[in-house]
Amino acid sequence: MIIILNRDVTDTQIDEVRAFLEARGLGIHLSRGVETTILGAIGALDDQKAELEGQLAALTYVDRVVPISKPYKVVARQFRPQGTTIRVRDVEIGGSRICVMAGPCTIESEEMMIATATHVREAGAHILRGGAFKPSTSPYSFHGMGEDGLKLLAAARDATGMPIITEVMDPRDVELVCGYADILQVGTRNMTNFTLLREIGAARTPVMLKRGWASTIEEWLQAAEYIASRGNYDIILCERGIRTFETYTRNTFDINAIPALKSLSHLPIIADPAHGTGRWDLVTPVACGAVAAGADGVMVEVHPTPALALKDGAQSLTFANFTALMERLRAIVHAVGRDC
Ligand code: PEP
Ligand code: MN
């Protein structure tokens, strides 16, 4: 249940209600906004709920108690009606500015990393991406440079000042990747890796959770809840396309998910039209559509020579195409009353 406290609630009163709930075995999540303070109380048994709701509603500093019947609670919109803004160094995700994440699918060398980072930054990107631990459907594909790749990504951050995002696949690597990354990425293949989600939940590094390619919106939000329930609330959702009967595109980018998530959850949402389409020529129009539909940003893949990319060359933008994307995107960003 969600307990909405009066505007003038004191810290002592918050501690009092927290102690009351903890004594009854409930897990507590606190969200303090400028306008409202909300406590999420998780784990009440069905036959405990009515009595608890009555007791809480009787407290003078409780405004109201809202039961949440959905299987996700802390990531539900009711928990933070104003929406979540995540700050990563000097970049905000989920605020009024649209956030552009760009970089190669896979870190391949120092030269390509620095060249790509320098170009995307000049063209207006905010966050640099690059995979060092690469998931792959085939065991024979390239699986990334590992920690050596993380070092190159960190060097590109130092050279450009851009925060970096990179994937972590194994719960045993979370600490290592947190030592380099500003944002962790959970890929589509790991959305339901609950051991990994729990480990990331215990970390304090922001995380971008991609949608499983065969997962419903509700399953995706429950995966996010795994992370939030361990105390890491800095979660960004990323729609990256789902599998349908269509084979012309690599996946089907689910634009419905964007406004749906905006009403169901307070978490920021990023669109990934690269994996969502698998075709570089569709990346820009789908990126524009996603921002028009309410996405808080986009993630795209950029490579100095896509034809030679070790991974995902077909959906990677050249430097010139990335510059063109930024120009078209800015027009949409302004049309929806946001900034970039
Ligand atoms: C990626 O971002 O390069 C990636 C592997 O994405 P996904 O998990 O969406 O396939
Ligand atoms: Mn990729």
mmCIF file of C-alpha atoms and ligand atoms in Angstrom:
data_model
loop_
_atom_site.group_PDB
_atom_site.id
_atom_site.type_symbol
_atom_site.label_atom_id
_atom_site.label_comp_id
_atom_site.label_asym_id
_atom_site.label_seq_id
_atom_site.Cartn_x
_atom_site.Cartn_y
_atom_site.Cartn_z
ATOM 1 C CA MET A 1 0.000 0.000 0.000
ATOM 2 C CA ILE A 2 0.987 3.621 -0.489
ATOM 3 C CA ILE A 3 0.718 5.981 2.482
ATOM 4 C CA ILE A 4 0.512 9.626 1.505
ATOM 5 C CA LEU A 5 1.633 11.858 4.357
ATOM 6 C CA ASN A 6 0.596 15.444 5.039
ATOM 7 C CA ARG A 7 2.780 18.148 3.538
ATOM 8 C CA ASP A 8 4.054 19.309 6.926
ATOM 9 C CA VAL A 9 4.952 15.840 8.235
ATOM 10 C CA THR A 10 8.043 15.856 10.453
ATOM 11 C CA ASP A 11 11.001 13.470 10.412
ATOM 12 C CA THR A 12 9.958 12.156 13.829
ATOM 13 C CA GLN A 13 6.498 11.327 12.513
ATOM 14 C CA ILE A 14 7.994 9.545 9.488
ATOM 15 C CA ASP A 15 10.204 7.526 11.843
ATOM 16 C CA GLU A 16 7.141 6.702 13.956
ATOM 17 C CA VAL A 17 5.081 5.353 11.072
ATOM 18 C CA ARG A 18 8.115 3.528 9.696
ATOM 19 C CA ALA A 19 8.686 1.805 13.042
ATOM 20 C CA PHE A 20 4.976 0.926 13.241
ATOM 21 C CA LEU A 21 5.101 -0.777 9.827
ATOM 22 C CA GLU A 22 8.454 -2.461 10.344
ATOM 23 C CA ALA A 23 7.238 -3.942 13.615
ATOM 24 C CA ARG A 24 4.507 -5.629 11.557
ATOM 25 C CA GLY A 25 7.040 -7.107 9.151
ATOM 26 C CA LEU A 26 6.534 -4.722 6.223
ATOM 27 C CA GLY A 27 9.287 -3.408 3.954
ATOM 28 C CA ILE A 28 9.329 0.389 3.704
ATOM 29 C CA HIS A 29 10.234 2.621 0.777
ATOM 30 C CA LEU A 30 10.275 6.379 1.259
ATOM 31 C CA SER A 31 9.806 8.935 -1.501
ATOM 32 C CA ARG A 32 10.229 12.575 -0.424
ATOM 33 C CA GLY A 33 9.178 15.092 -3.039
ATOM 34 C CA VAL A 34 8.768 18.851 -2.703
ATOM 35 C CA GLU A 35 4.997 18.564 -2.591
ATOM 36 C CA THR A 36 4.419 15.132 -1.103
ATOM 37 C CA THR A 37 6.021 12.513 1.081
ATOM 38 C CA ILE A 38 4.979 8.985 0.281
ATOM 39 C CA LEU A 39 5.733 5.730 2.034
ATOM 40 C CA GLY A 40 5.403 2.474 0.162
ATOM 41 C CA ALA A 41 4.729 -0.428 2.506
ATOM 42 C CA ILE A 42 5.369 -3.783 0.908
ATOM 43 C CA GLY A 43 4.479 -7.249 2.104
ATOM 44 C CA ALA A 44 1.203 -6.865 4.017
ATOM 45 C CA LEU A 45 -0.730 -10.112 4.201
ATOM 46 C CA ASP A 46 -4.232 -10.047 2.741
ATOM 47 C CA ASP A 47 -5.930 -10.533 6.108
ATOM 48 C CA GLN A 48 -3.736 -7.795 7.637
ATOM 49 C CA LYS A 49 -4.502 -5.093 5.084
ATOM 50 C CA ALA A 50 -7.897 -3.753 6.200
ATOM 51 C CA GLU A 51 -6.852 -3.363 9.824
ATOM 52 C CA LEU A 52 -3.543 -1.728 8.890
ATOM 53 C CA GLU A 53 -5.231 0.704 6.527
ATOM 54 C CA GLY A 54 -7.615 1.737 9.305
ATOM 55 C CA GLN A 55 -4.815 2.214 11.833
ATOM 56 C CA LEU A 56 -2.725 4.269 9.425
ATOM 57 C CA ALA A 57 -5.625 6.435 8.288
ATOM 58 C CA ALA A 58 -6.255 7.316 11.953
ATOM 59 C CA LEU A 59 -2.818 8.951 12.302
ATOM 60 C CA THR A 60 -3.198 12.734 12.135
ATOM 61 C CA TYR A 61 -0.278 13.217 9.761
ATOM 62 C CA VAL A 62 -1.491 10.609 7.249
ATOM 63 C CA ASP A 63 -3.422 12.202 4.405
ATOM 64 C CA ARG A 64 -4.642 8.953 2.860
ATOM 65 C CA VAL A 65 -3.824 5.312 2.275
ATOM 66 C CA VAL A 66 -4.008 3.920 -1.274
ATOM 67 C CA PRO A 67 -3.995 0.156 -1.748
ATOM 68 C CA ILE A 68 -2.027 -1.006 -4.817
ATOM 69 C CA SER A 69 -3.368 -4.155 -6.367
ATOM 70 C CA LYS A 70 -0.740 -4.326 -9.130
ATOM 71 C CA PRO A 71 2.142 -6.812 -8.795
ATOM 72 C CA TYR A 72 4.630 -3.919 -8.866
ATOM 73 C CA LYS A 73 4.459 -1.240 -6.179
ATOM 74 C CA VAL A 74 7.551 0.929 -5.753
ATOM 75 C CA VAL A 75 7.842 1.528 -9.498
ATOM 76 C CA ALA A 76 4.098 2.267 -9.853
ATOM 77 C CA ARG A 77 3.145 5.826 -10.767
ATOM 78 C CA GLN A 78 1.240 6.271 -7.467
ATOM 79 C CA PHE A 79 4.459 5.908 -5.501
ATOM 80 C CA ARG A 80 5.942 9.036 -7.105
ATOM 81 C CA PRO A 81 3.217 10.878 -9.019
ATOM 82 C CA GLN A 82 5.604 13.665 -10.017
ATOM 83 C CA GLY A 83 7.887 11.266 -11.952
ATOM 84 C CA THR A 84 11.500 10.303 -11.347
ATOM 85 C CA THR A 85 14.452 12.320 -12.550
ATOM 86 C CA ILE A 86 17.825 10.615 -12.388
ATOM 87 C CA ARG A 87 20.996 12.669 -12.246
ATOM 88 C CA VAL A 88 24.148 11.152 -13.664
ATOM 89 C CA ARG A 89 27.076 13.535 -13.266
ATOM 90 C CA ASP A 90 25.719 16.691 -14.942
ATOM 91 C CA VAL A 91 23.077 14.939 -17.076
ATOM 92 C CA GLU A 92 19.424 14.550 -16.066
ATOM 93 C CA ILE A 93 17.246 11.730 -17.334
ATOM 94 C CA GLY A 94 13.505 12.101 -16.972
ATOM 95 C CA GLY A 95 13.443 15.877 -16.605
ATOM 96 C CA SER A 96 12.371 18.383 -19.224
ATOM 97 C CA ARG A 97 15.455 17.694 -21.371
ATOM 98 C CA ILE A 98 15.556 14.782 -23.774
ATOM 99 C CA CYS A 99 18.613 12.615 -23.203
ATOM 100 C CA VAL A 100 20.531 11.138 -26.141
ATOM 101 C CA MET A 101 22.766 8.125 -25.524
ATOM 102 C CA ALA A 102 25.036 7.184 -28.410
ATOM 103 C CA GLY A 103 28.104 5.114 -29.190
ATOM 104 C CA PRO A 104 29.102 1.829 -30.732
ATOM 105 C CA CYS A 105 27.348 -1.431 -30.021
ATOM 106 C CA THR A 106 30.701 -2.873 -28.985
ATOM 107 C CA ILE A 107 33.955 -1.297 -27.869
ATOM 108 C CA GLU A 108 36.494 -2.401 -30.478
ATOM 109 C CA SER A 109 39.591 -0.239 -30.006
ATOM 110 C CA GLU A 110 40.813 2.970 -28.409
ATOM 111 C CA GLU A 111 40.833 4.875 -31.721
ATOM 112 C CA MET A 112 37.242 4.045 -32.653
ATOM 113 C CA MET A 113 36.035 4.787 -29.120
ATOM 114 C CA ILE A 114 37.670 8.213 -28.931
ATOM 115 C CA ALA A 115 36.649 9.122 -32.505
ATOM 116 C CA THR A 116 33.029 8.078 -31.902
ATOM 117 C CA ALA A 117 32.796 9.740 -28.491
ATOM 118 C CA THR A 118 34.232 12.992 -29.835
ATOM 119 C CA HIS A 119 31.831 13.046 -32.768
ATOM 120 C CA VAL A 120 28.641 12.185 -30.873
ATOM 121 C CA ARG A 121 29.447 14.729 -28.194
ATOM 122 C CA GLU A 122 30.009 17.484 -30.762
ATOM 123 C CA ALA A 123 26.732 16.552 -32.439
ATOM 124 C CA GLY A 124 24.869 16.885 -29.112
ATOM 125 C CA ALA A 125 24.757 13.466 -27.407
ATOM 126 C CA HIS A 126 24.711 13.456 -23.606
ATOM 127 C CA ILE A 127 25.744 9.928 -22.647
ATOM 128 C CA LEU A 128 28.273 7.599 -24.263
ATOM 129 C CA ARG A 129 27.428 3.934 -24.747
ATOM 130 C CA GLY A 130 29.647 0.957 -25.543
ATOM 131 C CA GLY A 131 29.463 -2.748 -24.782
ATOM 132 C CA ALA A 132 32.379 -4.531 -23.104
ATOM 133 C CA PHE A 133 30.462 -7.605 -21.942
ATOM 134 C CA LYS A 134 28.337 -8.539 -24.936
ATOM 135 C CA PRO A 135 25.454 -10.964 -24.810
ATOM 136 C CA SER A 136 25.057 -12.908 -27.986
ATOM 137 C CA THR A 137 22.616 -15.445 -29.312
ATOM 138 C CA SER A 138 25.523 -17.401 -30.846
ATOM 139 C CA PRO A 139 28.322 -18.773 -28.654
ATOM 140 C CA TYR A 140 30.698 -18.216 -31.592
ATOM 141 C CA SER A 141 30.144 -14.452 -31.888
ATOM 142 C CA PHE A 142 32.425 -11.795 -30.428
ATOM 143 C CA HIS A 143 31.643 -11.354 -26.727
ATOM 144 C CA GLY A 144 33.381 -8.066 -26.114
ATOM 145 C CA MET A 145 36.681 -6.896 -24.667
ATOM 146 C CA GLY A 146 35.685 -7.311 -21.022
ATOM 147 C CA GLU A 147 37.524 -5.120 -18.510
ATOM 148 C CA ASP A 148 39.959 -3.879 -21.165
ATOM 149 C CA GLY A 149 36.923 -2.475 -22.974
ATOM 150 C CA LEU A 150 35.665 -0.790 -19.784
ATOM 151 C CA LYS A 151 39.034 0.949 -19.495
ATOM 152 C CA LEU A 152 38.719 2.302 -23.045
ATOM 153 C CA LEU A 153 35.180 3.490 -22.333
ATOM 154 C CA ALA A 154 36.337 5.249 -19.163
ATOM 155 C CA ALA A 155 39.182 6.874 -21.147
ATOM 156 C CA ALA A 156 36.609 8.168 -23.662
ATOM 157 C CA ARG A 157 34.633 9.623 -20.740
ATOM 158 C CA ASP A 158 37.773 11.362 -19.505
ATOM 159 C CA ALA A 159 38.447 12.714 -22.988
ATOM 160 C CA THR A 160 34.923 14.060 -23.578
ATOM 161 C CA GLY A 161 33.324 14.518 -20.144
ATOM 162 C CA MET A 162 30.358 12.335 -21.119
ATOM 163 C CA PRO A 163 28.954 9.882 -18.551
ATOM 164 C CA ILE A 164 29.105 6.267 -19.734
ATOM 165 C CA ILE A 165 26.635 3.388 -19.888
ATOM 166 C CA THR A 166 27.596 -0.243 -20.402
ATOM 167 C CA GLU A 167 26.040 -3.662 -20.016
ATOM 168 C CA VAL A 168 26.572 -6.051 -17.122
ATOM 169 C CA MET A 169 25.493 -9.656 -17.667
ATOM 170 C CA ASP A 170 26.806 -11.602 -14.709
ATOM 171 C CA PRO A 171 25.938 -10.909 -11.058
ATOM 172 C CA ARG A 172 29.606 -11.607 -10.235
ATOM 173 C CA ASP A 173 30.651 -8.668 -12.462
ATOM 174 C CA VAL A 174 28.359 -6.037 -10.925
ATOM 175 C CA GLU A 175 31.020 -4.680 -8.574
ATOM 176 C CA LEU A 176 33.626 -4.569 -11.347
ATOM 177 C CA VAL A 177 31.329 -2.788 -13.820
ATOM 178 C CA CYS A 178 30.126 -0.347 -11.118
ATOM 179 C CA GLY A 179 33.791 0.627 -10.722
ATOM 180 C CA TYR A 180 33.726 2.080 -14.266
ATOM 181 C CA ALA A 181 30.146 2.761 -15.367
ATOM 182 C CA ASP A 182 27.929 5.738 -14.565
ATOM 183 C CA ILE A 183 24.888 3.698 -15.637
ATOM 184 C CA LEU A 184 24.604 -0.088 -15.780
ATOM 185 C CA GLN A 185 22.670 -1.629 -18.644
ATOM 186 C CA VAL A 186 20.640 -4.804 -18.296
ATOM 187 C CA GLY A 187 20.104 -6.251 -21.759
ATOM 188 C CA THR A 188 16.994 -7.819 -23.193
ATOM 189 C CA ARG A 189 18.311 -11.350 -22.634
ATOM 190 C CA ASN A 190 18.779 -10.688 -18.920
ATOM 191 C CA MET A 191 15.567 -8.868 -18.048
ATOM 192 C CA THR A 192 14.416 -11.909 -16.096
ATOM 193 C CA ASN A 193 17.811 -12.790 -14.620
ATOM 194 C CA PHE A 194 16.553 -12.234 -11.086
ATOM 195 C CA THR A 195 19.903 -12.962 -9.445
ATOM 196 C CA LEU A 196 21.424 -10.160 -11.542
ATOM 197 C CA LEU A 197 18.511 -7.811 -10.825
ATOM 198 C CA ARG A 198 18.832 -8.382 -7.081
ATOM 199 C CA GLU A 199 22.578 -7.752 -7.172
ATOM 200 C CA ILE A 200 22.028 -4.489 -9.067
ATOM 201 C CA GLY A 201 19.293 -3.576 -6.589
ATOM 202 C CA ALA A 202 21.865 -3.698 -3.820
ATOM 203 C CA ALA A 203 24.263 -1.466 -5.792
ATOM 204 C CA ARG A 204 23.897 2.308 -5.902
ATOM 205 C CA THR A 205 24.730 2.841 -9.558
ATOM 206 C CA PRO A 206 21.793 3.882 -11.772
ATOM 207 C CA VAL A 207 20.588 1.185 -14.133
ATOM 208 C CA MET A 208 18.847 1.055 -17.502
ATOM 209 C CA LEU A 209 16.632 -2.008 -17.741
ATOM 210 C CA LYS A 210 15.859 -3.095 -21.289
ATOM 211 C CA ARG A 211 12.630 -4.838 -22.054
ATOM 212 C CA GLY A 212 12.843 -8.599 -22.583
ATOM 213 C CA TRP A 213 12.108 -9.274 -26.257
ATOM 214 C CA ALA A 214 9.174 -11.497 -25.306
ATOM 215 C CA SER A 215 8.081 -9.751 -22.123
ATOM 216 C CA THR A 216 4.863 -7.948 -21.391
ATOM 217 C CA ILE A 217 4.866 -4.468 -19.911
ATOM 218 C CA GLU A 218 3.715 -5.918 -16.589
ATOM 219 C CA GLU A 219 6.562 -8.467 -16.511
ATOM 220 C CA TRP A 220 9.010 -5.693 -17.335
ATOM 221 C CA LEU A 221 7.740 -3.528 -14.480
ATOM 222 C CA GLN A 222 8.025 -6.485 -12.120
ATOM 223 C CA ALA A 223 11.660 -6.887 -13.201
ATOM 224 C CA ALA A 224 12.163 -3.200 -12.350
ATOM 225 C CA GLU A 225 10.485 -3.842 -9.002
ATOM 226 C CA TYR A 226 13.142 -6.498 -8.237
ATOM 227 C CA ILE A 227 15.777 -3.774 -8.483
ATOM 228 C CA ALA A 228 13.758 -1.128 -6.604
ATOM 229 C CA SER A 229 12.763 -3.534 -3.854
ATOM 230 C CA ARG A 230 16.445 -3.805 -2.887
ATOM 231 C CA GLY A 231 16.711 -0.021 -2.579
ATOM 232 C CA ASN A 232 18.110 1.072 -5.949
ATOM 233 C CA TYR A 233 15.432 3.448 -7.275
ATOM 234 C CA ASP A 234 17.545 4.952 -10.049
ATOM 235 C CA ILE A 235 16.009 2.865 -12.793
ATOM 236 C CA ILE A 236 15.517 3.859 -16.418
ATOM 237 C CA LEU A 237 13.316 1.682 -18.627
ATOM 238 C CA CYS A 238 14.350 1.061 -22.229
ATOM 239 C CA GLU A 239 11.943 -0.084 -24.942
ATOM 240 C CA ARG A 240 14.099 -1.935 -27.494
ATOM 241 C CA GLY A 241 11.520 -3.811 -29.533
ATOM 242 C CA ILE A 242 9.785 -7.113 -29.101
ATOM 243 C CA ARG A 243 9.579 -10.206 -31.244
ATOM 244 C CA THR A 244 6.558 -10.453 -33.524
ATOM 245 C CA PHE A 245 5.771 -12.330 -36.755
ATOM 246 C CA GLU A 246 7.349 -9.495 -38.762
ATOM 247 C CA THR A 247 10.721 -10.391 -40.259
ATOM 248 C CA TYR A 248 11.450 -7.268 -42.326
ATOM 249 C CA THR A 249 12.717 -5.617 -39.168
ATOM 250 C CA ARG A 250 14.869 -7.282 -36.512
ATOM 251 C CA ASN A 251 12.249 -6.560 -33.839
ATOM 252 C CA THR A 252 9.029 -4.587 -33.661
ATOM 253 C CA PHE A 253 9.486 -1.339 -31.784
ATOM 254 C CA ASP A 254 6.499 -1.121 -29.429
ATOM 255 C CA ILE A 255 5.613 2.553 -29.424
ATOM 256 C CA ASN A 256 2.486 1.754 -27.381
ATOM 257 C CA ALA A 257 4.739 0.908 -24.465
ATOM 258 C CA ILE A 258 5.928 4.498 -24.099
ATOM 259 C CA PRO A 259 2.662 6.270 -23.203
ATOM 260 C CA ALA A 260 1.487 3.116 -21.395
ATOM 261 C CA LEU A 261 4.538 3.155 -19.134
ATOM 262 C CA LYS A 262 4.207 6.869 -18.557
ATOM 263 C CA SER A 263 0.832 6.266 -16.978
ATOM 264 C CA LEU A 264 1.755 3.040 -15.137
ATOM 265 C CA SER A 265 5.153 4.043 -13.760
ATOM 266 C CA HIS A 266 7.113 7.076 -12.603
ATOM 267 C CA LEU A 267 10.376 5.817 -14.126
ATOM 268 C CA PRO A 268 12.013 7.578 -17.090
ATOM 269 C CA ILE A 269 11.847 5.763 -20.418
ATOM 270 C CA ILE A 270 14.421 5.652 -23.184
ATOM 271 C CA ALA A 271 13.737 4.374 -26.702
ATOM 272 C CA ASP A 272 16.241 2.174 -28.536
ATOM 273 C CA PRO A 273 15.240 2.320 -32.213
ATOM 274 C CA ALA A 274 18.499 0.596 -33.250
ATOM 275 C CA HIS A 275 17.641 -2.784 -31.733
ATOM 276 C CA GLY A 276 13.952 -1.970 -32.167
ATOM 277 C CA THR A 277 14.321 -1.982 -35.950
ATOM 278 C CA GLY A 278 17.730 -3.491 -36.776
ATOM 279 C CA ARG A 279 17.999 -1.122 -39.782
ATOM 280 C CA TRP A 280 19.950 2.121 -39.733
ATOM 281 C CA ASP A 281 17.550 3.796 -42.192
ATOM 282 C CA LEU A 282 14.637 3.328 -39.771
ATOM 283 C CA VAL A 283 16.479 4.564 -36.685
ATOM 284 C CA THR A 284 15.857 8.298 -37.108
ATOM 285 C CA PRO A 285 12.104 8.181 -37.889
ATOM 286 C CA VAL A 286 11.454 5.738 -35.049
ATOM 287 C CA ALA A 287 13.564 7.841 -32.653
ATOM 288 C CA CYS A 288 11.456 10.888 -33.596
ATOM 289 C CA GLY A 289 8.226 8.911 -33.148
ATOM 290 C CA ALA A 290 9.307 7.721 -29.717
ATOM 291 C CA VAL A 291 10.093 11.227 -28.501
ATOM 292 C CA ALA A 292 6.789 12.479 -29.916
ATOM 293 C CA ALA A 293 5.073 9.697 -27.933
ATOM 294 C CA GLY A 294 6.665 10.865 -24.678
ATOM 295 C CA ALA A 295 10.016 9.055 -24.372
ATOM 296 C CA ASP A 296 12.570 10.824 -22.187
ATOM 297 C CA GLY A 297 15.375 10.054 -24.576
ATOM 298 C CA VAL A 298 16.837 7.731 -27.148
ATOM 299 C CA MET A 299 19.760 5.340 -27.344
ATOM 300 C CA VAL A 300 21.352 4.754 -30.740
ATOM 301 C CA GLU A 301 24.388 2.945 -32.087
ATOM 302 C CA VAL A 302 27.071 4.908 -33.955
ATOM 303 C CA HIS A 303 30.187 3.500 -35.625
ATOM 304 C CA PRO A 304 32.947 5.184 -37.676
ATOM 305 C CA THR A 305 32.490 2.518 -40.409
ATOM 306 C CA PRO A 306 29.291 0.519 -39.826
ATOM 307 C CA ALA A 307 30.153 -1.945 -42.626
ATOM 308 C CA LEU A 308 33.197 -3.032 -40.607
ATOM 309 C CA ALA A 309 31.514 -3.116 -37.180
ATOM 310 C CA LEU A 310 32.051 -6.325 -35.186
ATOM 311 C CA LYS A 311 28.421 -6.198 -34.084
ATOM 312 C CA ASP A 312 25.181 -4.560 -35.181
ATOM 313 C CA GLY A 313 26.650 -2.702 -38.171
ATOM 314 C CA ALA A 314 23.318 -2.871 -40.041
ATOM 315 C CA GLN A 315 21.612 -0.724 -37.416
ATOM 316 C CA SER A 316 24.557 1.583 -36.699
ATOM 317 C CA LEU A 317 24.619 5.194 -37.846
ATOM 318 C CA THR A 318 27.636 6.782 -39.525
ATOM 319 C CA PHE A 319 28.849 10.041 -37.971
ATOM 320 C CA ALA A 320 27.018 12.016 -40.684
ATOM 321 C CA ASN A 321 23.804 10.074 -40.104
ATOM 322 C CA PHE A 322 24.031 10.717 -36.364
ATOM 323 C CA THR A 323 24.386 14.445 -36.976
ATOM 324 C CA ALA A 324 21.324 14.280 -39.245
ATOM 325 C CA LEU A 325 19.376 12.374 -36.561
ATOM 326 C CA MET A 326 20.151 15.087 -34.002
ATOM 327 C CA GLU A 327 18.894 17.779 -36.350
ATOM 328 C CA ARG A 328 15.593 16.014 -36.994
ATOM 329 C CA LEU A 329 15.179 15.037 -33.380
ATOM 330 C CA ARG A 330 15.600 18.624 -32.155
ATOM 331 C CA ALA A 331 12.586 19.723 -34.189
ATOM 332 C CA ILE A 332 10.424 17.046 -32.545
ATOM 333 C CA VAL A 333 11.850 17.772 -29.097
ATOM 334 C CA HIS A 334 10.844 21.433 -29.424
ATOM 335 C CA ALA A 335 7.447 20.541 -30.889
ATOM 336 C CA VAL A 336 6.622 18.544 -27.733
ATOM 337 C CA GLY A 337 7.741 21.413 -25.505
ATOM 338 C CA ARG A 338 10.984 19.891 -24.336
ATOM 339 C CA ASP A 339 14.641 20.693 -24.756
ATOM 340 C CA CYS A 340 17.652 18.733 -25.942
HETATM 341 C C1 PEP B 1 22.948 -3.541 -26.968
HETATM 342 O O1 PEP B 1 22.506 -2.506 -26.440
HETATM 343 O O2 PEP B 1 23.935 -3.566 -27.717
HETATM 344 C C2 PEP B 1 22.190 -4.806 -26.769
HETATM 345 C C3 PEP B 1 22.807 -5.992 -26.809
HETATM 346 O O3 PEP B 1 20.877 -4.593 -26.617
HETATM 347 P P1 PEP B 1 19.677 -5.639 -26.354
HETATM 348 O O4 PEP B 1 19.956 -6.236 -25.006
HETATM 349 O O5 PEP B 1 18.475 -4.756 -26.387
HETATM 350 O O6 PEP B 1 19.695 -6.637 -27.470
HETATM 351 MN MN MN B 2 23.887 -3.690 -30.180
#
